[in-house]
Amino acid sequence: MVASGTSERSKFLIIITGPTAVGKTSVAIEVAKHFNTEIISADSRQFYKGMVIGTAAPAIEDLELVKHYFVGHLEIENYFNVAKYEHDVLQILDQLFIKHRVVVLTGGSGFYIHAVTNGIDELPDADDQIRAHVQEIYNEGGLTELRRMLLKYDPVYAEKVDMANPVRIMRALEVSLQMGVPYSSLLINSKPKRPFNILKIALNIPRNELHNRINSRVDAMINSGLEEEVRSFYPKRNFNSLNTVGYRELFDYFDGLSTKEEAIEKIKTNTRRYARRQITWIKRDKEYHWFVPDSKVIISYIESQL
RNA sequence: GGUAUCGUAGCUCAGUAGGUAGAGCAACGGACUGAAAAUCCGUGUGUCGCUGGUUCGAUCCCGGCCGAUACCA
């Protein structure tokens, strides 16, 4: 029995995603205002404190207007991952759905959104020693050695994984070594039932318009002081959180590997490619309803689905 | 106005002793189970400036036109 009287059927998590620079932030805020609710961010780099300009994080006015979760809540040095995110989001959603019928989850990190909407199998975080060990195997033996080991410890996964992708192989090895069973044997592809409905909305605009928006947004970031923001992180540049478009290119410039102009062009190029990968990811999920970023149209669509 | 050089993919350019063309970058498509703004895989997308001529056949040779650049006036 649900004590509050708010049945699970009426609870809705509204997903608003789309490629970078398409205009997710303002649509999400309009939607949240309309339903008098709050926003959970699904942006794997806006999690980190201080990465404000380079990640186009919501402005302070926006944060005051609508309460946001998962924006600037981590330190650059903090290790974080999708599983932790899934766990933390579900916990906060429990709280939010007590007060709200509708909650908005917005961002461009498809994998993170997927973890919330579709769930991921319960697998361990590899412990630091094993991670370091596997990393060393890669450093010394390269891809060849990784492949050889995967064939030994998890031949089933070796059949289906991209054997040119060291990251995939290393993860499988970490888990296999740690658990003593093949990684693939732990993948059961469970799809947990969530105690709320999910409405998936994706935003997009014609590609050339998106590219124009990306290019001019990068220029705007530079004018807003991106260089200084990135410079302040220079000592921490090796943390994964800073392996990010807009930061790595400027680190290269600081290292004398490129001119500032080249770095800016590279940020634009890499942002365009990032946007394309995001679109590829979203297209795979046929449950998404695509819209141009028009808040009014989207709000009335949501109303019609509640 | 004259002379010279150039005009080939989105950009920079290569090339074909005449058989409709290829590099780099950009772009496009895809994969994705704890690094995901990460990581990895794949794909030439073209009236060879326009227009006549020679030729079985012209991006290539010849003429004219248009455009760009340099030099001379």
Short mmCIF file of C-alpha atoms (C1' of nucleotides) in Angstrom, two decimals:
data_model
loop_
_atom_site.label_atom_id
_atom_site.label_comp_id
_atom_site.label_asym_id
_atom_site.label_seq_id
_atom_site.Cartn_x
_atom_site.Cartn_y
_atom_site.Cartn_z
CA MET A 1 0.00 0.00 0.00
CA VAL A 2 1.17 3.48 -0.79
CA ALA A 3 0.47 5.54 2.27
CA SER A 4 0.56 8.95 0.63
CA GLY A 5 -2.14 8.09 -1.81
CA THR A 6 0.08 9.09 -4.71
CA SER A 7 0.04 5.95 -6.78
CA GLU A 8 3.06 4.80 -8.71
CA ARG A 9 1.13 5.16 -11.92
CA SER A 10 0.96 8.87 -11.63
CA LYS A 11 4.64 9.45 -10.95
CA PHE A 12 6.67 10.49 -13.96
CA LEU A 13 10.35 10.92 -14.54
CA ILE A 14 10.76 13.16 -17.56
CA ILE A 15 14.03 12.57 -19.40
CA ILE A 16 15.24 15.47 -21.51
CA THR A 17 18.38 14.71 -23.47
CA GLY A 18 20.00 15.65 -26.78
CA PRO A 19 23.37 16.63 -28.19
CA THR A 20 25.46 19.26 -26.50
CA ALA A 21 24.47 22.87 -27.26
CA VAL A 22 21.03 21.93 -28.55
CA GLY A 23 19.33 23.84 -25.75
CA LYS A 24 18.52 21.21 -23.14
CA THR A 25 19.12 23.42 -20.12
CA SER A 26 16.52 26.05 -20.89
CA VAL A 27 13.88 23.55 -21.96
CA ALA A 28 14.43 21.55 -18.78
CA ILE A 29 14.08 24.67 -16.68
CA GLU A 30 10.87 25.70 -18.41
CA VAL A 31 9.47 22.22 -17.92
CA ALA A 32 10.50 22.12 -14.27
CA LYS A 33 8.98 25.56 -13.65
CA HIS A 34 5.77 24.54 -15.30
CA PHE A 35 5.40 21.46 -13.13
CA ASN A 36 6.80 23.26 -10.10
CA THR A 37 9.41 20.57 -9.64
CA GLU A 38 13.17 19.98 -9.50
CA ILE A 39 15.93 18.88 -11.85
CA ILE A 40 18.42 16.04 -11.72
CA SER A 41 21.42 16.60 -13.94
CA ALA A 42 22.76 13.77 -16.07
CA ASP A 43 25.94 15.40 -17.21
CA SER A 44 29.06 13.50 -16.26
CA ARG A 45 31.24 16.61 -16.25
CA GLN A 46 28.91 19.14 -14.69
CA PHE A 47 29.11 16.91 -11.61
CA TYR A 48 32.47 18.47 -10.84
CA LYS A 49 32.82 21.66 -8.89
CA GLY A 50 34.36 24.49 -10.83
CA MET A 51 33.95 23.06 -14.30
CA VAL A 52 31.45 25.76 -15.03
CA ILE A 53 32.36 27.59 -18.22
CA GLY A 54 33.77 24.61 -20.08
CA THR A 55 30.75 22.41 -19.45
CA ALA A 56 28.17 25.16 -20.00
CA ALA A 57 26.77 24.42 -16.57
CA PRO A 58 23.46 26.05 -15.63
CA ALA A 59 23.82 29.69 -14.61
CA ILE A 60 23.52 30.70 -10.96
CA GLU A 61 20.17 32.36 -11.68
CA ASP A 62 18.91 29.07 -13.08
CA LEU A 63 20.13 27.17 -10.06
CA GLU A 64 18.30 29.61 -7.82
CA LEU A 65 15.17 29.40 -9.90
CA VAL A 66 14.96 25.61 -9.93
CA LYS A 67 16.70 23.29 -7.53
CA HIS A 68 19.28 21.10 -9.29
CA TYR A 69 20.90 17.89 -8.11
CA PHE A 70 24.25 16.56 -9.30
CA VAL A 71 25.68 19.87 -10.43
CA GLY A 72 29.07 20.69 -8.93
CA HIS A 73 28.63 18.16 -6.15
CA LEU A 74 31.98 16.39 -6.70
CA GLU A 75 35.59 17.44 -6.35
CA ILE A 76 37.82 17.00 -9.41
CA GLU A 77 39.70 14.29 -7.53
CA ASN A 78 36.60 12.26 -6.66
CA TYR A 79 36.17 8.92 -8.39
CA PHE A 80 32.67 8.49 -9.68
CA ASN A 81 30.93 6.17 -12.08
CA VAL A 82 27.58 5.21 -13.58
CA ALA A 83 26.70 2.68 -10.91
CA LYS A 84 27.18 5.18 -8.13
CA TYR A 85 25.14 7.64 -10.14
CA GLU A 86 22.30 5.18 -10.66
CA HIS A 87 22.26 4.42 -6.96
CA ASP A 88 22.36 8.05 -5.85
CA VAL A 89 19.73 9.16 -8.34
CA LEU A 90 17.28 6.45 -7.34
CA GLN A 91 17.71 7.44 -3.73
CA ILE A 92 17.02 11.11 -4.42
CA LEU A 93 14.10 10.25 -6.67
CA ASP A 94 12.49 8.42 -3.75
CA GLN A 95 12.58 11.68 -1.84
CA LEU A 96 11.49 13.89 -4.71
CA PHE A 97 8.51 11.76 -5.64
CA ILE A 98 7.12 12.26 -2.15
CA LYS A 99 6.71 15.95 -2.89
CA HIS A 100 6.39 15.93 -6.67
CA ARG A 101 4.41 14.01 -9.19
CA VAL A 102 6.85 14.89 -11.96
CA VAL A 103 10.64 15.08 -11.79
CA VAL A 104 12.94 16.19 -14.61
CA LEU A 105 16.21 14.45 -15.41
CA THR A 106 18.27 16.24 -18.04
CA GLY A 107 21.73 15.98 -19.51
CA GLY A 108 23.75 14.60 -22.35
CA SER A 109 25.43 11.60 -20.78
CA GLY A 110 23.51 8.78 -22.43
CA PHE A 111 25.11 5.97 -20.50
CA TYR A 112 24.24 7.61 -17.19
CA ILE A 113 20.65 8.18 -18.23
CA HIS A 114 20.46 4.60 -19.43
CA ALA A 115 21.58 3.39 -16.01
CA VAL A 116 18.68 5.25 -14.42
CA THR A 117 16.01 4.30 -16.92
CA ASN A 118 17.05 0.76 -17.83
CA GLY A 119 19.32 -0.23 -14.98
CA ILE A 120 22.68 -1.96 -15.18
CA ASP A 121 23.77 -5.26 -13.72
CA GLU A 122 25.21 -5.35 -10.24
CA LEU A 123 28.90 -5.64 -10.78
CA PRO A 124 31.71 -4.67 -8.45
CA ASP A 125 33.83 -1.57 -8.69
CA ALA A 126 37.25 -2.98 -9.33
CA ASP A 127 39.55 -2.38 -6.41
CA ASP A 128 42.47 -0.04 -6.90
CA GLN A 129 45.18 -2.68 -6.82
CA ILE A 130 43.57 -4.79 -9.50
CA ARG A 131 42.93 -1.74 -11.65
CA ALA A 132 46.55 -0.72 -11.33
CA HIS A 133 47.67 -4.24 -12.14
CA VAL A 134 45.56 -4.42 -15.31
CA GLN A 135 46.70 -0.95 -16.34
CA GLU A 136 50.27 -2.10 -15.99
CA ILE A 137 49.59 -5.11 -18.17
CA TYR A 138 48.34 -2.75 -20.85
CA ASN A 139 51.26 -0.37 -20.45
CA GLU A 140 53.77 -3.15 -20.82
CA GLY A 141 52.10 -5.65 -23.10
CA GLY A 142 49.78 -3.39 -25.04
CA LEU A 143 46.57 -4.49 -26.70
CA THR A 144 48.08 -7.82 -27.67
CA GLU A 145 48.59 -8.86 -24.08
CA LEU A 146 45.14 -7.63 -23.05
CA ARG A 147 43.59 -9.75 -25.79
CA ARG A 148 45.61 -12.78 -24.82
CA MET A 149 44.49 -12.49 -21.21
CA LEU A 150 40.86 -11.93 -22.08
CA LEU A 151 40.87 -15.05 -24.26
CA LYS A 152 42.18 -16.91 -21.24
CA TYR A 153 39.90 -15.49 -18.55
CA ASP A 154 36.72 -14.81 -20.53
CA PRO A 155 36.67 -16.33 -24.01
CA VAL A 156 32.92 -15.75 -24.25
CA TYR A 157 33.29 -12.00 -23.83
CA ALA A 158 36.28 -12.01 -26.16
CA GLU A 159 33.88 -13.16 -28.86
CA LYS A 160 31.55 -10.18 -28.58
CA VAL A 161 33.64 -7.33 -27.25
CA ASP A 162 35.44 -4.83 -29.47
CA MET A 163 38.92 -6.33 -29.25
CA ALA A 164 40.47 -3.08 -30.47
CA ASN A 165 39.16 -1.15 -27.51
CA PRO A 166 41.52 -1.39 -24.54
CA VAL A 167 39.04 0.21 -22.13
CA ARG A 168 36.43 -2.50 -22.71
CA ILE A 169 38.93 -5.30 -22.34
CA MET A 170 40.52 -3.86 -19.22
CA ARG A 171 37.20 -3.56 -17.47
CA ALA A 172 36.34 -7.17 -18.25
CA LEU A 173 39.73 -8.30 -17.00
CA GLU A 174 39.44 -6.28 -13.80
CA VAL A 175 36.11 -7.83 -12.91
CA SER A 176 37.12 -11.35 -13.97
CA LEU A 177 40.30 -11.24 -11.90
CA GLN A 178 38.55 -9.75 -8.91
CA MET A 179 35.56 -12.09 -8.89
CA GLY A 180 37.31 -15.23 -10.04
CA VAL A 181 34.62 -15.84 -12.64
CA PRO A 182 34.34 -14.58 -16.21
CA TYR A 183 33.01 -11.05 -16.53
CA SER A 184 30.47 -12.18 -19.11
CA SER A 185 28.94 -14.64 -16.65
CA LEU A 186 27.92 -11.69 -14.48
CA LEU A 187 26.13 -9.87 -17.27
CA ILE A 188 22.54 -10.90 -16.95
CA ASN A 189 21.07 -7.80 -18.54
CA SER A 190 18.53 -7.33 -15.81
CA LYS A 191 16.01 -4.62 -16.41
CA PRO A 192 14.71 -3.57 -13.02
CA LYS A 193 11.21 -2.21 -12.72
CA ARG A 194 11.26 1.39 -11.54
CA PRO A 195 8.60 2.66 -9.13
CA PHE A 196 7.72 5.49 -11.54
CA ASN A 197 6.86 6.01 -15.20
CA ILE A 198 9.50 7.26 -17.58
CA LEU A 199 8.91 9.62 -20.46
CA LYS A 200 11.86 9.96 -22.80
CA ILE A 201 12.30 13.18 -24.74
CA ALA A 202 15.22 13.92 -27.05
CA LEU A 203 15.99 17.30 -28.59
CA ASN A 204 17.63 17.92 -31.91
CA ILE A 205 17.97 20.55 -34.62
CA PRO A 206 19.39 20.39 -38.17
CA ARG A 207 23.03 19.44 -38.06
CA ASN A 208 24.40 22.63 -39.60
CA GLU A 209 22.47 24.72 -37.06
CA LEU A 210 23.85 22.57 -34.27
CA HIS A 211 27.36 23.10 -35.59
CA ASN A 212 26.83 26.85 -35.73
CA ARG A 213 25.60 26.82 -32.15
CA ILE A 214 28.55 24.76 -31.01
CA ASN A 215 31.09 26.96 -32.76
CA SER A 216 29.69 30.19 -31.40
CA ARG A 217 29.25 28.74 -27.94
CA VAL A 218 32.92 27.82 -27.84
CA ASP A 219 33.82 31.39 -28.81
CA ALA A 220 31.52 32.61 -26.05
CA MET A 221 33.21 30.30 -23.56
CA ILE A 222 36.59 31.74 -24.49
CA ASN A 223 35.22 35.25 -24.05
CA SER A 224 33.83 34.28 -20.65
CA GLY A 225 37.23 33.20 -19.38
CA LEU A 226 37.52 29.52 -20.23
CA GLU A 227 41.29 29.82 -20.47
CA GLU A 228 41.56 30.99 -16.86
CA GLU A 229 39.18 28.30 -15.64
CA VAL A 230 41.21 25.60 -17.34
CA ARG A 231 44.51 27.08 -16.15
CA SER A 232 43.31 26.90 -12.57
CA PHE A 233 42.91 23.13 -13.01
CA TYR A 234 46.30 22.61 -14.61
CA PRO A 235 47.87 20.88 -11.59
CA LYS A 236 45.01 18.36 -11.59
CA ARG A 237 45.04 17.75 -15.29
CA ASN A 238 45.57 14.00 -15.00
CA PHE A 239 42.30 13.31 -13.24
CA ASN A 240 39.71 11.68 -15.44
CA SER A 241 37.24 14.45 -14.80
CA LEU A 242 39.51 16.77 -16.75
CA ASN A 243 39.89 14.41 -19.68
CA THR A 244 37.18 16.51 -21.24
CA VAL A 245 36.55 18.52 -24.38
CA GLY A 246 37.46 22.14 -23.73
CA TYR A 247 40.03 21.27 -21.09
CA ARG A 248 42.44 18.84 -22.71
CA GLU A 249 42.89 21.06 -25.77
CA LEU A 250 43.81 24.05 -23.62
CA PHE A 251 46.18 21.92 -21.53
CA ASP A 252 47.95 21.10 -24.80
CA TYR A 253 48.15 24.81 -25.56
CA PHE A 254 49.63 25.51 -22.11
CA ASP A 255 52.18 22.78 -22.81
CA GLY A 256 53.20 24.52 -26.02
CA LEU A 257 51.82 21.74 -28.20
CA SER A 258 49.55 24.11 -30.11
CA THR A 259 48.70 27.76 -30.48
CA LYS A 260 45.68 29.17 -28.70
CA GLU A 261 43.85 29.50 -32.02
CA GLU A 262 44.53 25.86 -32.85
CA ALA A 263 43.30 24.82 -29.43
CA ILE A 264 40.05 26.73 -29.91
CA GLU A 265 39.48 25.13 -33.32
CA LYS A 266 40.18 21.74 -31.81
CA ILE A 267 37.62 22.33 -29.07
CA LYS A 268 35.03 23.12 -31.72
CA THR A 269 35.86 20.03 -33.74
CA ASN A 270 35.86 17.73 -30.73
CA THR A 271 32.59 19.19 -29.48
CA ARG A 272 30.96 18.54 -32.86
CA ARG A 273 32.16 14.95 -32.73
CA TYR A 274 30.94 14.56 -29.19
CA ALA A 275 27.51 15.78 -30.28
CA ARG A 276 27.47 13.20 -33.08
CA ARG A 277 28.30 10.39 -30.66
CA GLN A 278 25.51 11.56 -28.37
CA ILE A 279 23.01 11.47 -31.22
CA THR A 280 24.16 7.97 -32.18
CA TRP A 281 23.63 6.82 -28.61
CA ILE A 282 20.15 8.31 -28.30
CA LYS A 283 18.99 7.00 -31.69
CA ARG A 284 19.54 3.45 -30.50
CA ASP A 285 16.77 3.78 -27.91
CA LYS A 286 13.51 3.74 -29.84
CA GLU A 287 11.52 4.96 -26.83
CA TYR A 288 12.71 8.52 -27.34
CA HIS A 289 10.31 11.12 -28.68
CA TRP A 290 12.18 13.71 -30.70
CA PHE A 291 11.45 17.41 -30.58
CA VAL A 292 13.01 20.68 -31.58
CA PRO A 293 13.79 22.63 -28.41
CA ASP A 294 10.42 24.36 -28.10
CA SER A 295 9.34 24.39 -24.45
CA LYS A 296 5.67 25.08 -25.13
CA VAL A 297 5.29 22.18 -27.52
CA ILE A 298 7.18 19.86 -25.23
CA ILE A 299 5.20 20.85 -22.14
CA SER A 300 1.90 20.21 -23.85
CA TYR A 301 3.20 16.88 -25.07
CA ILE A 302 4.15 15.94 -21.52
CA GLU A 303 0.73 17.06 -20.27
CA SER A 304 -0.90 14.78 -22.81
CA GLN A 305 1.08 11.80 -21.53
CA LEU A 306 0.59 12.18 -17.78
"C1'" G B 1 44.09 47.28 -70.67
"C1'" G B 2 48.65 43.62 -71.46
"C1'" U B 3 51.41 39.25 -69.93
"C1'" A B 4 51.92 34.98 -66.83
"C1'" U B 5 50.11 31.37 -63.51
"C1'" C B 6 46.09 29.02 -61.41
"C1'" G B 7 40.71 27.11 -61.15
"C1'" U B 8 39.89 19.10 -59.13
"C1'" A B 9 35.87 16.70 -52.46
"C1'" G B 10 33.47 21.32 -47.37
"C1'" C B 11 39.14 23.18 -46.92
"C1'" U B 12 44.47 22.68 -48.45
"C1'" C B 13 46.34 20.28 -52.47
"C1'" A B 14 48.12 15.79 -55.58
"C1'" G B 15 47.10 13.29 -60.26
"C1'" U B 16 46.02 11.23 -65.13
"C1'" A B 17 52.24 10.50 -71.69
"C1'" G B 18 43.67 11.12 -73.15
"C1'" G B 19 40.18 5.45 -70.82
"C1'" U B 20 35.13 9.96 -65.74
"C1'" A B 21 40.17 10.79 -60.00
"C1'" G B 22 43.06 10.45 -54.46
"C1'" A B 23 45.73 12.21 -49.91
"C1'" G B 24 45.56 15.06 -45.27
"C1'" C B 25 42.13 17.70 -42.45
"C1'" A B 26 36.91 18.47 -41.97
"C1'" A B 27 32.41 15.64 -42.43
"C1'" C B 28 29.29 11.30 -42.09
"C1'" G B 29 27.76 6.27 -40.07
"C1'" G B 30 28.29 2.79 -36.08
"C1'" A B 31 29.67 0.32 -31.26
"C1'" C B 32 29.13 1.00 -26.06
"C1'" U B 33 27.15 -2.89 -18.79
"C1'" G B 34 31.46 1.23 -13.12
"C1'" A B 35 36.95 6.02 -17.68
"C1'" A B 36 31.02 7.61 -21.16
"C1'" A B 37 32.37 15.26 -22.86
"C1'" A B 38 35.70 8.77 -22.09
"C1'" U B 39 37.17 4.72 -25.36
"C1'" C B 40 36.97 2.25 -30.03
"C1'" C B 41 35.47 0.74 -35.27
"C1'" G B 42 34.01 1.98 -40.23
"C1'" U B 43 32.90 5.28 -44.83
"C1'" G B 44 35.26 9.33 -50.37
"C1'" U B 45 30.86 12.28 -49.97
"C1'" G B 46 33.13 15.09 -56.86
"C1'" U B 47 29.00 18.18 -63.38
"C1'" C B 48 37.67 17.83 -62.27
"C1'" G B 49 35.17 26.70 -63.42
"C1'" C B 50 31.71 27.33 -67.95
"C1'" U B 51 31.36 26.59 -73.16
"C1'" G B 52 32.71 25.05 -78.08
"C1'" G B 53 36.42 21.98 -80.90
"C1'" U B 54 39.76 17.64 -81.95
"C1'" U B 55 39.08 12.34 -80.60
"C1'" C B 56 35.97 5.96 -80.42
"C1'" G B 57 36.69 8.54 -75.74
"C1'" A B 58 38.57 15.06 -72.76
"C1'" U B 59 39.47 16.59 -65.96
"C1'" C B 60 44.01 16.23 -69.11
"C1'" C B 61 45.14 18.72 -75.88
"C1'" C B 62 43.22 23.46 -78.69
"C1'" G B 63 39.86 28.06 -78.87
"C1'" G B 64 36.53 31.39 -76.36
"C1'" C B 65 34.33 33.09 -71.84
"C1'" C B 66 34.18 33.75 -66.45
"C1'" G B 67 36.85 34.04 -61.79
"C1'" A B 68 41.45 34.44 -58.64
"C1'" U B 69 46.51 35.86 -57.97
"C1'" A B 70 51.16 38.12 -59.50
"C1'" C B 71 53.83 41.33 -62.47
"C1'" C B 72 53.76 45.19 -66.37
"C1'" A B 73 51.22 49.48 -67.92
#
